[in-house]
Amino acid sequence: MGFLAEAKHLIKANIRDYGMYIALLVIILTFTFMTDGLFMSSRNISNLLDSTGYIAVLAVGMTLVIVIRHIDLSVGFLAGFLGAIAAIFLSQMGMSVFLVIPIVLIFGVLIGLFNGFLIAKVGIPAFVATLAGMLFFRGALLNVTEGTGTIIVNNDGFNALGNGFIPSLMEINGLHLLSLLMGLVGILLYIYSEISNRRNKAKYGFEVVSFKIFIVKLVFVSFIIGYITWILAGYNGFSWTVVIMLLVVVIYHFLATKTVLGRNIYAVGSNPEAAHLSGINVTKITLFVFGSMGMLAALSGILFTSRLQSATTTAGTLFELDAIAAAYVGGVSSAGGVGKVTGAIIGAIVMASLSSGMNLLGTGISYQYMIRGGVLALAVIFDVMTRKQRA
C-alpha cells in the first residue's frame, strides 16, 4: 500500500479520532485568513487558551461522566458556588490560599460523591439528580452573594491562577526561556509515549501503522506543539491556567488509558450489565466518576473566580452546557463507552476558537449561539453516523 493510500485509509478508519483535529485546523486557517493573521497573534492565542481553561477542566470530567452513560447538569452552578466559597474564605475570613484551594476541592469531591450516591445507590436518574443539584447550587450561589452582589478577591496569589504567567528564567530574542523548555519537554514526552505505545502494540501482535506514517505523525504533532509554544513564548509565556489545564489532561489521560480503573470505566460505559457480571463494581466506578467530576467543578470555579478576581451572582451560568458541547465535539459517544480526555480538550478549544474568531469578525451574539448550536448538532450527527457504519 502506497504512502498516500495508507494515510487515506488510516484517516478513514480513525475518522472519529482525527475528525476533530481536522475541524480545528479548518477553523484556525479560516479565521486566520479572514482576520488577516490577527487570530493567530500571540495575544489572541494566549487569551483564547486562558478563557478555555475553566471549561476544558469541566469537559474532562464530563467526558468520563458521559462515557459511563450519565450526565451532570449541576457542575456549572456548583463551580460558581464553590468559587464564591473560595472568595469568601479569602476575602472575608482571611484564610491562606494554600488552605482554601484544597478545602474547596474536597468540598467538590464530597458533593460529587453525593450525586453519585443518589444515582448509583438510590437509583435516581442522573438527569433528575443533577438537575436538582443545579437548582440547589444556583440558589446557594445567590444566597452567598446576595449581600454585595459581587465578592472582590484581593489575594494576588489566588488571582494569579487565572491571570498570571509562569516566571521566565530569561528571555532569548524576546521569547520566554522557561516556556520554550516546557514545550520541548512536552514534545519529548509525546515522542516517548508514542514510541512506547508502538512497541507494546507490536510486542503483542496488534496492527501498527507503517514507519513512514508513524514518523509523519510524530513530526506533525511535534510541530504543532512547538509552534503553539513559540507563539505563547513570544507574549508572556505559559499562563498558570494553561499549566493547570495541561496537568489535568496528562493525569486524566494516564488514568483513562494506563490504569485498571480507566479500563473499568470504559467497560462500564460499553455494557454496565456485562461489566457487573465480569466482577467490576459498577457502583464504585459511578461514585469515582461523579466524585472526580465534583472536584473538577471546584477547580473550574477556582479558575473562573481567579480570572474575574471576584465571585458574582451569575458565575457558572451555562458552564455545564459548554462542557457537554466540548465533550461531544471532542468525540465522546452518547451511547457510552467511547471518548478521550484529549478529545475533550480539543473540543473545548474548537468551541472557544469559534467564539474568538467570530468576536474578531464582529459577528452578532445571536448568530454566534446559532453557529455553535449547529456545530454541536453536527458533532452528534457525526457520532451517530460513525456508529452506524461500524455496526
Tab-separated table of C-alpha atoms in Angstrom:
chain	number	residue	atom	x	y	z
A	1	MET	CA	0.000	0.000	0.000
A	2	GLY	CA	1.409	3.401	-1.023
A	3	PHE	CA	2.045	6.215	1.434
A	4	LEU	CA	-0.948	8.343	0.364
A	5	ALA	CA	-3.241	5.338	0.153
A	6	GLU	CA	-2.243	4.216	3.650
A	7	ALA	CA	-2.708	7.729	5.046
A	8	LYS	CA	-6.174	7.926	3.477
A	9	HIS	CA	-7.080	4.509	4.872
A	10	LEU	CA	-5.762	5.469	8.322
A	11	ILE	CA	-7.823	8.682	8.454
A	12	LYS	CA	-10.944	6.884	7.211
A	13	ALA	CA	-10.550	4.067	9.737
A	14	ASN	CA	-9.966	6.522	12.590
A	15	ILE	CA	-12.220	9.357	11.448
A	16	ARG	CA	-13.689	9.743	14.962
A	17	ASP	CA	-10.222	10.458	16.395
A	18	TYR	CA	-8.901	12.602	13.563
A	19	GLY	CA	-12.119	14.406	12.584
A	20	MET	CA	-11.939	16.925	15.435
A	21	TYR	CA	-8.296	17.766	14.673
A	22	ILE	CA	-9.176	18.338	11.027
A	23	ALA	CA	-12.113	20.537	12.077
A	24	LEU	CA	-9.872	22.577	14.399
A	25	LEU	CA	-7.296	23.036	11.634
A	26	VAL	CA	-10.006	24.233	9.202
A	27	ILE	CA	-11.354	26.706	11.799
A	28	ILE	CA	-7.873	28.085	12.541
A	29	LEU	CA	-6.976	28.516	8.850
A	30	THR	CA	-10.357	30.107	8.068
A	31	PHE	CA	-10.248	32.680	10.852
A	32	THR	CA	-6.550	33.397	10.290
A	33	PHE	CA	-7.302	34.236	6.654
A	34	MET	CA	-10.456	36.242	7.430
A	35	THR	CA	-8.747	38.307	10.176
A	36	ASP	CA	-5.507	38.885	8.245
A	37	GLY	CA	-3.495	36.834	10.748
A	38	LEU	CA	-4.893	38.510	13.873
A	39	PHE	CA	-6.495	35.254	15.030
A	40	MET	CA	-3.089	33.555	15.390
A	41	SER	CA	-1.424	36.502	17.127
A	42	SER	CA	0.333	35.758	20.412
A	43	ARG	CA	-2.090	37.858	22.461
A	44	ASN	CA	-5.212	36.273	20.949
A	45	ILE	CA	-3.978	32.685	21.302
A	46	SER	CA	-2.968	33.346	24.911
A	47	ASN	CA	-6.364	34.886	25.727
A	48	LEU	CA	-8.157	32.077	23.878
A	49	LEU	CA	-6.433	29.351	25.898
A	50	ASP	CA	-6.933	31.222	29.176
A	51	SER	CA	-10.652	31.648	28.500
A	52	THR	CA	-10.869	27.943	27.616
A	53	GLY	CA	-9.259	26.691	30.846
A	54	TYR	CA	-12.225	26.518	33.210
A	55	ILE	CA	-14.492	24.930	30.553
A	56	ALA	CA	-11.785	22.476	29.434
A	57	VAL	CA	-11.347	21.254	33.016
A	58	LEU	CA	-15.103	20.639	33.242
A	59	ALA	CA	-15.108	18.943	29.829
A	60	VAL	CA	-12.521	16.397	31.001
A	61	GLY	CA	-14.757	15.302	33.882
A	62	MET	CA	-17.901	15.467	31.748
A	63	THR	CA	-16.302	13.145	29.183
A	64	LEU	CA	-15.918	10.395	31.787
A	65	VAL	CA	-19.475	11.004	33.029
A	66	ILE	CA	-20.887	10.611	29.506
A	67	VAL	CA	-18.630	7.585	28.898
A	68	ILE	CA	-20.449	5.735	31.720
A	69	ARG	CA	-23.798	6.791	30.169
A	70	HIS	CA	-24.728	9.544	32.613
A	71	ILE	CA	-24.891	13.327	32.607
A	72	ASP	CA	-24.167	16.028	35.200
A	73	LEU	CA	-26.137	19.264	34.895
A	74	SER	CA	-25.105	20.586	38.305
A	75	VAL	CA	-21.458	21.344	37.536
A	76	GLY	CA	-21.987	24.881	36.226
A	77	PHE	CA	-23.566	26.417	39.294
A	78	LEU	CA	-21.553	24.090	41.528
A	79	ALA	CA	-18.425	25.697	40.048
A	80	GLY	CA	-19.916	29.153	40.580
A	81	PHE	CA	-20.932	28.373	44.171
A	82	LEU	CA	-17.589	26.853	45.167
A	83	GLY	CA	-15.769	29.749	43.507
A	84	ALA	CA	-17.839	32.079	45.690
A	85	ILE	CA	-16.989	29.994	48.771
A	86	ALA	CA	-13.294	30.365	47.908
A	87	ALA	CA	-13.773	34.126	47.579
A	88	ILE	CA	-15.491	34.288	50.991
A	89	PHE	CA	-12.727	32.274	52.645
A	90	LEU	CA	-10.051	34.537	51.157
A	91	SER	CA	-11.680	37.954	51.436
A	92	GLN	CA	-13.960	37.771	54.450
A	93	MET	CA	-12.229	35.147	56.591
A	94	GLY	CA	-8.632	35.953	55.672
A	95	MET	CA	-7.621	32.322	55.091
A	96	SER	CA	-4.457	31.358	53.238
A	97	VAL	CA	-4.754	30.466	49.558
A	98	PHE	CA	-2.795	27.256	50.261
A	99	LEU	CA	-5.537	26.226	52.677
A	100	VAL	CA	-8.535	27.466	50.696
A	101	ILE	CA	-7.819	25.596	47.464
A	102	PRO	CA	-7.599	22.057	48.950
A	103	ILE	CA	-10.660	22.723	51.162
A	104	VAL	CA	-12.740	23.826	48.165
A	105	LEU	CA	-11.538	20.820	46.117
A	106	ILE	CA	-12.562	18.485	48.967
A	107	PHE	CA	-15.998	20.156	49.066
A	108	GLY	CA	-16.280	19.419	45.346
A	109	VAL	CA	-15.365	15.757	45.827
A	110	LEU	CA	-17.931	15.326	48.634
A	111	ILE	CA	-20.702	16.944	46.608
A	112	GLY	CA	-19.815	14.814	43.583
A	113	LEU	CA	-19.882	11.669	45.727
A	114	PHE	CA	-23.335	12.652	46.985
A	115	ASN	CA	-24.545	12.943	43.388
A	116	GLY	CA	-23.002	9.558	42.641
A	117	PHE	CA	-24.712	8.069	45.709
A	118	LEU	CA	-28.119	9.320	44.557
A	119	ILE	CA	-27.554	7.828	41.120
A	120	ALA	CA	-25.763	4.550	41.910
A	121	LYS	CA	-27.342	3.629	45.257
A	122	VAL	CA	-30.744	5.340	45.421
A	123	GLY	CA	-31.406	4.817	41.724
A	124	ILE	CA	-32.384	8.374	40.769
A	125	PRO	CA	-31.739	9.077	37.057
A	126	ALA	CA	-28.622	11.218	36.622
A	127	PHE	CA	-30.540	13.855	34.674
A	128	VAL	CA	-33.019	14.376	37.528
A	129	ALA	CA	-30.483	14.160	40.375
A	130	THR	CA	-28.090	16.660	38.813
A	131	LEU	CA	-30.901	18.946	37.640
A	132	ALA	CA	-31.948	19.182	41.294
A	133	GLY	CA	-28.326	19.936	42.148
A	134	MET	CA	-28.194	22.659	39.508
A	135	LEU	CA	-31.229	24.392	41.002
A	136	PHE	CA	-29.910	23.964	44.542
A	137	PHE	CA	-26.474	25.419	43.824
A	138	ARG	CA	-27.936	28.256	41.791
A	139	GLY	CA	-29.927	29.215	44.869
A	140	ALA	CA	-26.900	28.696	47.115
A	141	LEU	CA	-24.788	30.971	44.899
A	142	LEU	CA	-27.432	33.698	45.034
A	143	ASN	CA	-27.646	33.277	48.809
A	144	VAL	CA	-23.936	33.761	49.499
A	145	THR	CA	-23.582	36.683	47.084
A	146	GLU	CA	-26.877	38.493	47.730
A	147	GLY	CA	-25.353	40.835	50.322
A	148	THR	CA	-22.995	42.642	47.934
A	149	GLY	CA	-23.772	41.033	44.558
A	150	THR	CA	-20.028	40.704	43.950
A	151	ILE	CA	-17.314	39.441	46.273
A	152	ILE	CA	-13.992	41.039	45.355
A	153	VAL	CA	-10.858	38.902	45.780
A	154	ASN	CA	-7.699	40.903	46.532
A	155	ASN	CA	-5.370	37.930	47.037
A	156	ASP	CA	-2.607	38.231	44.423
A	157	GLY	CA	-1.571	34.577	44.730
A	158	PHE	CA	-5.097	33.362	44.081
A	159	ASN	CA	-5.735	35.816	41.239
A	160	ALA	CA	-2.514	34.725	39.548
A	161	LEU	CA	-4.101	31.331	38.827
A	162	GLY	CA	-6.438	32.954	36.330
A	163	ASN	CA	-4.356	35.909	35.176
A	164	GLY	CA	-0.703	35.185	35.918
A	165	PHE	CA	2.048	33.553	33.897
A	166	ILE	CA	4.883	31.239	34.828
A	167	PRO	CA	8.151	33.067	35.532
A	168	SER	CA	10.706	33.354	32.767
A	169	LEU	CA	14.237	32.291	33.645
A	170	MET	CA	15.491	34.665	30.945
A	171	GLU	CA	14.464	35.890	27.511
A	172	ILE	CA	16.027	34.848	24.219
A	173	ASN	CA	15.161	37.269	21.401
A	174	GLY	CA	12.006	38.216	23.273
A	175	LEU	CA	10.985	34.594	23.904
A	176	HIS	CA	10.409	33.226	27.414
A	177	LEU	CA	13.011	30.524	28.050
A	178	LEU	CA	11.032	28.508	30.632
A	179	SER	CA	8.028	28.296	28.295
A	180	LEU	CA	10.300	27.096	25.480
A	181	LEU	CA	11.786	24.441	27.775
A	182	MET	CA	8.295	23.279	28.793
A	183	GLY	CA	7.337	22.972	25.133
A	184	LEU	CA	10.483	20.951	24.440
A	185	VAL	CA	9.746	18.633	27.370
A	186	GLY	CA	6.188	18.222	26.074
A	187	ILE	CA	7.460	17.216	22.628
A	188	LEU	CA	9.943	14.722	24.099
A	189	LEU	CA	7.271	13.175	26.341
A	190	TYR	CA	4.890	12.884	23.387
A	191	ILE	CA	7.527	11.174	21.207
A	192	TYR	CA	8.473	8.806	24.042
A	193	SER	CA	4.820	7.923	24.682
A	194	GLU	CA	4.119	7.221	21.002
A	195	ILE	CA	7.241	5.076	20.573
A	196	SER	CA	6.410	3.145	23.748
A	197	ASN	CA	2.830	2.529	22.598
A	198	ARG	CA	4.008	1.374	19.181
A	199	ARG	CA	6.483	-1.074	20.724
A	200	ASN	CA	3.840	-2.506	23.063
A	201	LYS	CA	1.373	-2.983	20.199
A	202	ALA	CA	3.999	-4.691	18.062
A	203	LYS	CA	5.057	-6.846	21.018
A	204	TYR	CA	1.565	-8.266	21.476
A	205	GLY	CA	0.805	-8.622	17.783
A	206	PHE	CA	-1.516	-5.637	17.317
A	207	GLU	CA	-1.610	-3.843	13.985
A	208	VAL	CA	0.561	-0.712	13.751
A	209	VAL	CA	0.859	1.904	11.013
A	210	SER	CA	3.836	1.901	8.690
A	211	PHE	CA	7.036	3.533	9.854
A	212	LYS	CA	6.649	6.392	7.327
A	213	ILE	CA	3.153	7.257	8.567
A	214	PHE	CA	4.372	7.000	12.150
A	215	ILE	CA	7.232	9.442	11.502
A	216	VAL	CA	4.910	11.887	9.706
A	217	LYS	CA	2.537	11.807	12.685
A	218	LEU	CA	5.383	12.450	15.151
A	219	VAL	CA	6.733	15.346	13.090
A	220	PHE	CA	3.303	16.928	12.547
A	221	VAL	CA	2.193	16.813	16.194
A	222	SER	CA	5.629	17.921	17.423
A	223	PHE	CA	5.477	20.858	15.010
A	224	ILE	CA	2.039	21.888	16.341
A	225	ILE	CA	3.252	21.716	19.971
A	226	GLY	CA	6.388	23.641	19.088
A	227	TYR	CA	4.523	26.291	17.091
A	228	ILE	CA	1.970	26.963	19.856
A	229	THR	CA	4.822	27.122	22.379
A	230	TRP	CA	6.691	29.605	20.205
A	231	ILE	CA	3.570	31.801	19.869
A	232	LEU	CA	2.957	31.830	23.637
A	233	ALA	CA	6.649	32.340	24.452
A	234	GLY	CA	6.566	35.469	22.313
A	235	TYR	CA	3.860	37.039	24.504
A	236	ASN	CA	4.021	36.290	28.243
A	237	GLY	CA	4.737	32.564	28.083
A	238	PHE	CA	2.503	29.844	29.506
A	239	SER	CA	-0.170	31.076	31.887
A	240	TRP	CA	-0.876	29.230	35.118
A	241	THR	CA	-4.331	28.414	33.718
A	242	VAL	CA	-2.772	26.611	30.746
A	243	VAL	CA	-0.319	24.783	33.017
A	244	ILE	CA	-3.172	23.582	35.273
A	245	MET	CA	-5.227	22.559	32.244
A	246	LEU	CA	-2.307	20.554	30.827
A	247	LEU	CA	-1.685	18.844	34.179
A	248	VAL	CA	-5.360	17.813	34.365
A	249	VAL	CA	-5.178	16.411	30.831
A	250	VAL	CA	-1.971	14.471	31.481
A	251	ILE	CA	-3.228	12.995	34.776
A	252	TYR	CA	-6.640	12.000	33.429
A	253	HIS	CA	-5.236	10.714	30.141
A	254	PHE	CA	-2.885	8.464	32.086
A	255	LEU	CA	-5.754	7.380	34.349
A	256	ALA	CA	-8.040	6.582	31.430
A	257	THR	CA	-5.518	4.761	29.240
A	258	LYS	CA	-2.889	3.228	31.523
A	259	THR	CA	-4.735	2.017	34.622
A	260	VAL	CA	-7.158	-0.753	35.536
A	261	LEU	CA	-9.554	1.884	36.839
A	262	GLY	CA	-9.599	3.565	33.434
A	263	ARG	CA	-10.324	0.286	31.640
A	264	ASN	CA	-13.119	-0.409	34.110
A	265	ILE	CA	-14.683	2.995	33.422
A	266	TYR	CA	-14.845	2.247	29.692
A	267	ALA	CA	-16.081	-1.285	30.358
A	268	VAL	CA	-18.968	0.080	32.448
A	269	GLY	CA	-19.778	2.568	29.713
A	270	SER	CA	-19.735	-0.067	26.978
A	271	ASN	CA	-22.011	-2.501	28.808
A	272	PRO	CA	-22.850	-1.994	32.508
A	273	GLU	CA	-24.504	-5.404	32.860
A	274	ALA	CA	-21.582	-7.292	31.328
A	275	ALA	CA	-19.139	-5.241	33.420
A	276	HIS	CA	-21.051	-6.182	36.585
A	277	LEU	CA	-21.074	-9.869	35.648
A	278	SER	CA	-17.323	-9.757	34.982
A	279	GLY	CA	-16.686	-8.597	38.556
A	280	ILE	CA	-16.426	-4.827	38.102
A	281	ASN	CA	-18.076	-2.852	40.894
A	282	VAL	CA	-20.281	-0.524	38.837
A	283	THR	CA	-21.369	1.412	41.935
A	284	LYS	CA	-17.778	2.260	42.904
A	285	ILE	CA	-16.974	3.312	39.343
A	286	THR	CA	-20.020	5.608	39.295
A	287	LEU	CA	-19.066	7.113	42.665
A	288	PHE	CA	-15.493	7.698	41.499
A	289	VAL	CA	-16.526	9.374	38.236
A	290	PHE	CA	-19.000	11.716	39.925
A	291	GLY	CA	-16.593	12.447	42.794
A	292	SER	CA	-13.970	13.314	40.205
A	293	MET	CA	-16.497	15.495	38.365
A	294	GLY	CA	-17.210	17.379	41.589
A	295	MET	CA	-13.505	18.021	42.175
A	296	LEU	CA	-13.025	19.320	38.626
A	297	ALA	CA	-16.095	21.538	39.025
A	298	ALA	CA	-14.451	23.016	42.139
A	299	LEU	CA	-11.210	23.560	40.187
A	300	SER	CA	-13.185	25.202	37.378
A	301	GLY	CA	-14.839	27.527	39.884
A	302	ILE	CA	-11.445	28.459	41.332
A	303	LEU	CA	-10.033	29.244	37.868
A	304	PHE	CA	-13.073	31.301	36.872
A	305	THR	CA	-13.186	33.264	40.130
A	306	SER	CA	-9.454	33.981	39.988
A	307	ARG	CA	-9.762	35.085	36.349
A	308	LEU	CA	-12.512	37.585	37.237
A	309	GLN	CA	-10.816	38.356	40.585
A	310	SER	CA	-14.284	38.206	42.084
A	311	ALA	CA	-17.343	35.992	42.628
A	312	THR	CA	-20.600	37.121	41.006
A	313	THR	CA	-24.246	36.089	41.118
A	314	THR	CA	-24.104	34.801	37.530
A	315	ALA	CA	-20.909	32.723	37.853
A	316	GLY	CA	-21.324	29.244	36.392
A	317	THR	CA	-24.207	30.122	34.057
A	318	LEU	CA	-24.250	27.684	31.106
A	319	PHE	CA	-20.872	26.184	32.102
A	320	GLU	CA	-22.405	22.709	32.106
A	321	LEU	CA	-23.759	23.133	28.564
A	322	ASP	CA	-20.394	24.404	27.299
A	323	ALA	CA	-18.682	21.401	28.920
A	324	ILE	CA	-21.185	18.957	27.407
A	325	ALA	CA	-20.771	20.593	23.996
A	326	ALA	CA	-16.962	20.386	24.263
A	327	ALA	CA	-17.155	16.702	25.213
A	328	TYR	CA	-19.397	15.837	22.257
A	329	VAL	CA	-17.397	17.902	19.778
A	330	GLY	CA	-14.310	16.152	21.172
A	331	GLY	CA	-15.651	12.758	20.139
A	332	VAL	CA	-17.430	11.282	23.168
A	333	SER	CA	-20.314	8.998	22.196
A	334	SER	CA	-23.839	9.462	23.508
A	335	ALA	CA	-24.112	5.653	23.587
A	336	GLY	CA	-21.329	5.451	26.196
A	337	GLY	CA	-18.017	3.609	26.268
A	338	VAL	CA	-16.287	5.876	23.728
A	339	GLY	CA	-14.460	9.157	24.309
A	340	LYS	CA	-10.995	10.509	25.046
A	341	VAL	CA	-9.812	13.045	27.586
A	342	THR	CA	-7.578	14.648	24.956
A	343	GLY	CA	-10.602	14.903	22.690
A	344	ALA	CA	-12.463	16.890	25.339
A	345	ILE	CA	-9.684	19.486	25.389
A	346	ILE	CA	-9.701	19.729	21.592
A	347	GLY	CA	-13.491	20.092	21.702
A	348	ALA	CA	-13.202	22.924	24.226
A	349	ILE	CA	-10.585	24.662	22.058
A	350	VAL	CA	-12.791	24.226	18.959
A	351	MET	CA	-15.742	25.925	20.673
A	352	ALA	CA	-13.516	28.673	22.118
A	353	SER	CA	-11.899	29.219	18.698
A	354	LEU	CA	-15.310	29.676	17.123
A	355	SER	CA	-16.247	32.289	19.723
A	356	SER	CA	-12.880	34.073	19.475
A	357	GLY	CA	-12.884	34.130	15.679
A	358	MET	CA	-16.462	35.379	15.461
A	359	ASN	CA	-15.738	38.088	18.041
A	360	LEU	CA	-12.785	39.283	15.980
A	361	LEU	CA	-15.029	39.412	12.917
A	362	GLY	CA	-17.713	41.318	14.824
A	363	THR	CA	-20.351	38.592	14.418
A	364	GLY	CA	-23.532	39.276	16.384
A	365	ILE	CA	-24.068	37.279	19.578
A	366	SER	CA	-27.328	35.818	18.206
A	367	TYR	CA	-25.517	34.345	15.208
A	368	GLN	CA	-22.724	33.093	17.449
A	369	TYR	CA	-25.148	30.998	19.502
A	370	MET	CA	-26.802	29.619	16.360
A	371	ILE	CA	-23.466	28.673	14.784
A	372	ARG	CA	-22.215	26.998	17.977
A	373	GLY	CA	-25.502	25.093	18.212
A	374	GLY	CA	-25.086	23.964	14.628
A	375	VAL	CA	-21.554	22.730	15.332
A	376	LEU	CA	-22.812	20.717	18.319
A	377	ALA	CA	-25.612	19.195	16.227
A	378	LEU	CA	-23.110	18.237	13.527
A	379	ALA	CA	-20.872	16.581	16.132
A	380	VAL	CA	-23.746	14.407	17.401
A	381	ILE	CA	-24.843	13.556	13.838
A	382	PHE	CA	-21.235	12.596	13.095
A	383	ASP	CA	-21.241	10.324	16.169
A	384	VAL	CA	-24.472	8.601	15.113
A	385	MET	CA	-23.290	8.091	11.527
A	386	THR	CA	-19.903	6.633	12.520
A	387	ARG	CA	-21.586	4.234	14.966
A	388	LYS	CA	-23.945	3.060	12.224
A	389	GLN	CA	-21.008	2.463	9.864
A	390	ARG	CA	-19.173	0.391	12.474
A	391	ALA	CA	-22.314	-1.600	13.211
